[in-house]
Short mmCIF file of C-alpha atoms in Angstrom, two decimals:
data_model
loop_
_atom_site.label_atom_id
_atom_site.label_comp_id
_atom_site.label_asym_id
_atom_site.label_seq_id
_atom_site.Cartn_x
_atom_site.Cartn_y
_atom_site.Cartn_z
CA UNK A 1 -16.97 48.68 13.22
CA UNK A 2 -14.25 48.44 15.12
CA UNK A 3 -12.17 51.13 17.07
CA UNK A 4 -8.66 51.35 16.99
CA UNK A 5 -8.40 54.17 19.88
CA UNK A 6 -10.06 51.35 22.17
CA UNK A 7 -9.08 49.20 24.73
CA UNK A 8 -11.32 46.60 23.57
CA UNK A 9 -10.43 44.30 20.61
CA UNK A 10 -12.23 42.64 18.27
CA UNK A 11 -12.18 39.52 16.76
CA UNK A 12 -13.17 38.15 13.66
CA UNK A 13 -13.95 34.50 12.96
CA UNK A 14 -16.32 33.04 10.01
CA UNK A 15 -17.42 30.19 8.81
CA UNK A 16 -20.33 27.88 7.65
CA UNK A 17 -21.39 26.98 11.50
CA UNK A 18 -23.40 23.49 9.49
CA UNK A 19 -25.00 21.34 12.26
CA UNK A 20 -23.52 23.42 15.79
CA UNK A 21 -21.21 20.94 17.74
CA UNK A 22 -18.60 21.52 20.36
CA UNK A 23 -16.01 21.68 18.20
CA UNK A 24 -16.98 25.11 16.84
CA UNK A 25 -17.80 26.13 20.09
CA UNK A 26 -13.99 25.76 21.44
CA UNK A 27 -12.79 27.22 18.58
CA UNK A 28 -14.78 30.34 19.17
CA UNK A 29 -14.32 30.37 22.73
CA UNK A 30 -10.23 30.14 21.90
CA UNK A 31 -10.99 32.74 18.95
CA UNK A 32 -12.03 35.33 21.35
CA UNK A 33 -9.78 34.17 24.00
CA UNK A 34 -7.18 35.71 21.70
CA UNK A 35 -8.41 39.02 22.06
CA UNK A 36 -7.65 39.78 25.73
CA UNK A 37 -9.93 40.91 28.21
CA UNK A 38 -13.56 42.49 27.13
CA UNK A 39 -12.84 41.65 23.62
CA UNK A 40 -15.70 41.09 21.55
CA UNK A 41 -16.16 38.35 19.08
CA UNK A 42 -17.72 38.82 15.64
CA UNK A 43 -18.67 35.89 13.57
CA UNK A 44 -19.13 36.01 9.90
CA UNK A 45 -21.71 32.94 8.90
CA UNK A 46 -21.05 31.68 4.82
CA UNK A 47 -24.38 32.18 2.46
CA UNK A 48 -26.01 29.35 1.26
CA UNK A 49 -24.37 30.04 -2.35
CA UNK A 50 -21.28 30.93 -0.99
CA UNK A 51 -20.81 27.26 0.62
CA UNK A 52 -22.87 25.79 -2.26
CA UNK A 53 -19.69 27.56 -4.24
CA UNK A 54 -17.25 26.45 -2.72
CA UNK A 55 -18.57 22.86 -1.68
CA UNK A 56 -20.37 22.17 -4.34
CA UNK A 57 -23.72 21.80 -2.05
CA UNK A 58 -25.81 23.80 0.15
CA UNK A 59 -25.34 23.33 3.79
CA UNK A 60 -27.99 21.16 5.56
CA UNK A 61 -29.32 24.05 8.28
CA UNK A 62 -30.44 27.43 6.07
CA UNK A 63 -27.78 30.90 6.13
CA UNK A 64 -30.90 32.45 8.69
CA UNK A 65 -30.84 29.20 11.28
CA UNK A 66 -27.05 29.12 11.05
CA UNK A 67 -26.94 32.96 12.05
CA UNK A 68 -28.93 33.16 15.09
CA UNK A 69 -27.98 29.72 16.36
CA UNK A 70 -24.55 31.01 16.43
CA UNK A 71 -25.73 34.55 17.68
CA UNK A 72 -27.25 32.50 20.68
CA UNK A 73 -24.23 31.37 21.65
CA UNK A 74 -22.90 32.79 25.30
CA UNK A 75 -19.11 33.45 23.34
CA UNK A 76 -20.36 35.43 20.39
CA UNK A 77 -21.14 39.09 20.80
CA UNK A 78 -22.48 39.48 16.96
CA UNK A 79 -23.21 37.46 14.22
CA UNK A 80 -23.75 38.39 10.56
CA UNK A 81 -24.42 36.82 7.09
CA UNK A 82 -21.18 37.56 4.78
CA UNK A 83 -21.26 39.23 1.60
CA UNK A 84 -23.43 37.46 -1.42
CA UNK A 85 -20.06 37.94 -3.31
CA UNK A 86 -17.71 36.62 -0.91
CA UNK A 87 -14.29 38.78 -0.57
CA UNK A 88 -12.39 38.61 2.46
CA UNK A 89 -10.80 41.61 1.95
CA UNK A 90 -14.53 43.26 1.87
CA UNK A 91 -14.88 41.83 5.01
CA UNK A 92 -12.00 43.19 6.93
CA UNK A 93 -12.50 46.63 5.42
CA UNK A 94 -16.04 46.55 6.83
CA UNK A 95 -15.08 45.44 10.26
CA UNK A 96 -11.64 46.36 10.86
CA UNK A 97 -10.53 43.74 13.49
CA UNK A 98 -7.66 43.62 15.62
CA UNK A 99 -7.41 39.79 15.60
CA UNK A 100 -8.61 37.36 12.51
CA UNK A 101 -9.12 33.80 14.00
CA UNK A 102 -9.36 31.10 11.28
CA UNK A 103 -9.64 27.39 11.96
CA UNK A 104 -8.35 24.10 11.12
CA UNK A 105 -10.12 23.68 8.29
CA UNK A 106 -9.41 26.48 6.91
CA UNK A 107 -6.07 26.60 5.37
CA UNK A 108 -6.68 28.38 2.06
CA UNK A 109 -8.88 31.30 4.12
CA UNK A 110 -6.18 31.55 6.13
CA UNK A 111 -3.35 32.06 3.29
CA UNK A 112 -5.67 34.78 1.63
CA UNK A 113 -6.05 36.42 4.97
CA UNK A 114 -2.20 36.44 5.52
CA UNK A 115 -1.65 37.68 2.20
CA UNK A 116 -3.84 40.53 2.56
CA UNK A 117 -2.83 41.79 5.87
CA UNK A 118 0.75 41.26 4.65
CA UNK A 119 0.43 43.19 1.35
CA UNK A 120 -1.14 46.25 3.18
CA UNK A 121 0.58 46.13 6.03
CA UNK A 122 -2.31 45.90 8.13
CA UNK A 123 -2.39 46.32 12.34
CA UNK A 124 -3.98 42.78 12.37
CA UNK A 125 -2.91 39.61 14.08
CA UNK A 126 -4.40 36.68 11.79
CA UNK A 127 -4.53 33.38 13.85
CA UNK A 128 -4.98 29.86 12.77
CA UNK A 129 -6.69 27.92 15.79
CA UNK A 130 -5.89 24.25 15.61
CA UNK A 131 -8.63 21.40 16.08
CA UNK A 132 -10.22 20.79 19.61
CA UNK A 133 -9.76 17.18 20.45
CA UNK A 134 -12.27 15.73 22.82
CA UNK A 135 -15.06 14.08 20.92
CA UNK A 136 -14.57 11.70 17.85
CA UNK A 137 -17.76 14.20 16.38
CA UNK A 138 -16.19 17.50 16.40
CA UNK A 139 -16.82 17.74 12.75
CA UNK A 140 -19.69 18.60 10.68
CA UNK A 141 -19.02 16.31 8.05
CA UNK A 142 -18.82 13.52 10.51
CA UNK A 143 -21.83 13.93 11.93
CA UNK A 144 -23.67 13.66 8.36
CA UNK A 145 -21.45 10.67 8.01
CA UNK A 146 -22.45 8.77 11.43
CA UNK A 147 -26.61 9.96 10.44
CA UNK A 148 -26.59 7.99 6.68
CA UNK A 149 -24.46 4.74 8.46
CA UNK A 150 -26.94 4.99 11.11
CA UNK A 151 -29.50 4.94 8.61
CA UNK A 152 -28.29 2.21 6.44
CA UNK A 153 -27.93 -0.13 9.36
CA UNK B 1 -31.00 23.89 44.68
CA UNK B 2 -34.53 26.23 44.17
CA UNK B 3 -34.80 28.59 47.35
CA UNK B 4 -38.78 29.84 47.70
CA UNK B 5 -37.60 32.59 49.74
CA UNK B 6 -35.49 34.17 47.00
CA UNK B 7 -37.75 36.33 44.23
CA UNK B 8 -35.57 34.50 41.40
CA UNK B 9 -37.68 31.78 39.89
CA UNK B 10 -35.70 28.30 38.70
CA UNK B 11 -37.24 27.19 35.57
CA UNK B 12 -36.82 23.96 34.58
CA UNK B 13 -36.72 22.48 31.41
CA UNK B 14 -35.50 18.72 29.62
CA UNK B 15 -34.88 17.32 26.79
CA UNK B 16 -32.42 15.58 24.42
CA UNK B 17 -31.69 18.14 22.51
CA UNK B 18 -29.96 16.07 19.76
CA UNK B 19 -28.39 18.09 16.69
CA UNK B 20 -28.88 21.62 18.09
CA UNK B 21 -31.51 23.59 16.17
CA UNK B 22 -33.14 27.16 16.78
CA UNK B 23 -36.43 25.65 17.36
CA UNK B 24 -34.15 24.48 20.86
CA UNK B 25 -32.96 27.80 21.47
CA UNK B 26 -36.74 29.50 21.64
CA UNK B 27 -38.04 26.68 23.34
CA UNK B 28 -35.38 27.58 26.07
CA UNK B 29 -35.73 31.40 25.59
CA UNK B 30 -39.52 30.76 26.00
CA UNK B 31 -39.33 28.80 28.93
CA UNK B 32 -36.84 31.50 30.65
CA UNK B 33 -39.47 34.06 29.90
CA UNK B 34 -41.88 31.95 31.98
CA UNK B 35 -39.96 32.64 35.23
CA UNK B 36 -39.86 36.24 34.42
CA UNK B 37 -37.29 38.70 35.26
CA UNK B 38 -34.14 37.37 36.35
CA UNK B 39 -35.14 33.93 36.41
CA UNK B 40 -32.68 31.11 36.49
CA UNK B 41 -32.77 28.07 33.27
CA UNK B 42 -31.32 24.52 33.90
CA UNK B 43 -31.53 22.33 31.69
CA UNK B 44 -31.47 18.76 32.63
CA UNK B 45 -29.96 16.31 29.85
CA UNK B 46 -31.46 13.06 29.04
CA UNK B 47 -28.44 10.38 29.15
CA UNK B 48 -27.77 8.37 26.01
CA UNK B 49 -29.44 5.10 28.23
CA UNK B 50 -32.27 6.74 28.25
CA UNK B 51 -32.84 8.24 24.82
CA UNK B 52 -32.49 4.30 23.90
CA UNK B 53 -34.46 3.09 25.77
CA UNK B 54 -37.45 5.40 25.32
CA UNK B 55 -36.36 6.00 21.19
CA UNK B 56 -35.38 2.37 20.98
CA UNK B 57 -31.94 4.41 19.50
CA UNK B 58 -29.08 6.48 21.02
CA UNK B 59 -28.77 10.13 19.86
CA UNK B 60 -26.19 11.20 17.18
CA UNK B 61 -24.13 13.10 19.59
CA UNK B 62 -22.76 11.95 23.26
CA UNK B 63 -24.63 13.02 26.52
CA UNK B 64 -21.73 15.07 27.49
CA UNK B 65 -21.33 16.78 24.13
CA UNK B 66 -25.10 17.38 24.10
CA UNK B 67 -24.86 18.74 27.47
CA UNK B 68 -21.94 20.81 27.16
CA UNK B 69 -23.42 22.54 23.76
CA UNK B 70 -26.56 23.19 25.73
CA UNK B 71 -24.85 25.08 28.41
CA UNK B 72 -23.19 27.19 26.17
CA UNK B 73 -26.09 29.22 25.15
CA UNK B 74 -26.60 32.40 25.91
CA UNK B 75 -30.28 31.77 27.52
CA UNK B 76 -28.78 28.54 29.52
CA UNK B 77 -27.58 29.34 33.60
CA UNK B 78 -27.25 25.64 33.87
CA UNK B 79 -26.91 22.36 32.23
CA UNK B 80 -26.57 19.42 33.86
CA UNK B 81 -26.93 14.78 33.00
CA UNK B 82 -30.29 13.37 33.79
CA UNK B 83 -30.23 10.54 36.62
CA UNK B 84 -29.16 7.34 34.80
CA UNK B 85 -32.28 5.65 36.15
CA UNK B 86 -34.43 8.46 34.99
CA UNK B 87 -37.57 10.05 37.20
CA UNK B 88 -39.18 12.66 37.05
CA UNK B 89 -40.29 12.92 40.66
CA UNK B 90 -36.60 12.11 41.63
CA UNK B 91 -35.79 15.55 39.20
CA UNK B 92 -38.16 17.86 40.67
CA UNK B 93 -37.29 16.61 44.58
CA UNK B 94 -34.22 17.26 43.73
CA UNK B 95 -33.88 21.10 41.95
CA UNK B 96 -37.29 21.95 43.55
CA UNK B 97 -38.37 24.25 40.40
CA UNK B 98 -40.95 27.07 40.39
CA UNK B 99 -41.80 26.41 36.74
CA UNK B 100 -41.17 23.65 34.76
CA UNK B 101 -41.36 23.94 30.92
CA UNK B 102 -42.18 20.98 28.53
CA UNK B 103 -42.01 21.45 24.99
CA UNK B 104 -44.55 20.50 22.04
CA UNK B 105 -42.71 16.62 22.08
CA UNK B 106 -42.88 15.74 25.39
CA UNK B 107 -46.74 15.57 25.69
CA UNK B 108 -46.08 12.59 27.75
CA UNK B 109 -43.56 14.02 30.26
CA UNK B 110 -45.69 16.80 30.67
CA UNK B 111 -48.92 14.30 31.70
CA UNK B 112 -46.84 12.64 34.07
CA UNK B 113 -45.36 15.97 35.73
CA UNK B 114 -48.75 17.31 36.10
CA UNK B 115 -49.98 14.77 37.96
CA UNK B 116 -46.81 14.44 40.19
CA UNK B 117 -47.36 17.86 40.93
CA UNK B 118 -50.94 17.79 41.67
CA UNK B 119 -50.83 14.54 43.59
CA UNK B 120 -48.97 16.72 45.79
CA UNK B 121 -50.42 19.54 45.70
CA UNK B 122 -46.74 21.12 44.71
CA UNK B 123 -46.38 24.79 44.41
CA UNK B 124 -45.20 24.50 40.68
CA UNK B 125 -46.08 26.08 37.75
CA UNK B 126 -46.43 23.43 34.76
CA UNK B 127 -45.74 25.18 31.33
CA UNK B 128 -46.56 23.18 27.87
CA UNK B 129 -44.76 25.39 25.36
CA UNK B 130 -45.80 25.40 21.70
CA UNK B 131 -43.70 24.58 18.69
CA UNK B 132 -41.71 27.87 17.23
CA UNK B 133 -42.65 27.84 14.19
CA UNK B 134 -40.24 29.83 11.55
CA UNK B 135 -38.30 27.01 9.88
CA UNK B 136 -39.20 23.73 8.33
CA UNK B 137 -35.85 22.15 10.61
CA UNK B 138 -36.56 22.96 14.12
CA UNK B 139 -36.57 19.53 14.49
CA UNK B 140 -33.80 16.62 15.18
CA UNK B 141 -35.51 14.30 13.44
CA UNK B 142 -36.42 16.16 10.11
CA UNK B 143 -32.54 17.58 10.52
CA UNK B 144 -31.91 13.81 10.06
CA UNK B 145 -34.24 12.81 7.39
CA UNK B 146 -32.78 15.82 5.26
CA UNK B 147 -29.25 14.80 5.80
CA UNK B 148 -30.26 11.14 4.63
CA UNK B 149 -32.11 12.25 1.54
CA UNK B 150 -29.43 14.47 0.60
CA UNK B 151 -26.81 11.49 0.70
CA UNK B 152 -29.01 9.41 -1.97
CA UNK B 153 -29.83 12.07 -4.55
#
């Protein structure tokens, strides 16, 4: 997808984008900051099963709602639906980015992407983007959290 | 802020919009449409105060987080805090819109605008937009039931 002769990058961030809140906002806004001038950000959105996978349960908004909610957002060029069989390394042979932003949470995507690159020798600057602190509910899991409590009151 | 000598319509549209969904984002892309080509969206914000009083409960996330996520859609020129003493009349005197779009929940609001602008005699085009339908959670509320029922399988 991407062009190496080009001026413009592109970046590459993914994730499960569960219940939309600021926080993943400013870290795709700093994501594509990354990228220089013009660059265009591409966002990778976990499957259902994938997160079901890896969390052990399905996210709360469905793989289509997280996709275009994220693909509405002004700071995100194009988003897609990863691979049914997850593989990172798929996923940078597909798109070919010049920068890989990962965030805070995660650490282990991050290793894997570093160890690809690495191994290959790859013309890719992988990023880790550290949490945006502003609001105590820049967290998807929180925000589940702070619904039940407010329920249980 | 509206200027009736300019061709570019303001549209105008509220809400809480509490735990962003897509059934937000057409509502706003809907409303957009409504002013036609190269219209203008703001969005005005209802303050926590207010969602309390009128929900007899605050919203899950912070006025200025709401607000802030709102404003960085694509579809969004503009997002800005209702008045802490909310009115209606006080909103339209104030950004002067040509349209103003009220979606499927705010039956209510969209009694009391009509008559403000009739009373008047305003030169304002009042918009009730239907509920996109696509998605059993395009609503905040069902988001919230879901997240609850999920926690005490």
């Amino acid at each position: 997808m991407a062009n190496k002769c080009r001026d413009k990058k592109i970046v590459l961030a993914s994730g499960v984008f569960d219940l939309l809140h600021l926080g993943h906002v400013r870290f795709l806004e700093e994501a594509k900051r990354q990228g220089g001038k013009d660059a265009e950000l591409l966002v990778v959105i976990a499957r259902d099963n994938t997160v079901e996978k890896m969390k052990g349960r399905k996210p709360v908004m469905s793989e289509d709602q997280r996709r275009a909610l994220v693909e509405s957002l002004k700071v995100v060029d194009e988003a897609v639906l990863g691979f049914e069989d997850f593989d990172i390394g798929d996923v940078i042979e597909k798109i070919k980015p010049d920068v890989i932003a990962l965030g805070y949470d995660q650490a282990s995507m991050e290793q894997q992407v570093r160890e690809y690159v690495n191994t290959r020798n790859l013309d890719i600057k992988v990023l880790g983007i550290r949490k945006f602190e502003e609001d105590a509910l820049h967290s998807s899991s929180k925000i589940r959290q702070k619904i039940v409590a407010d329920f249980e009151r």
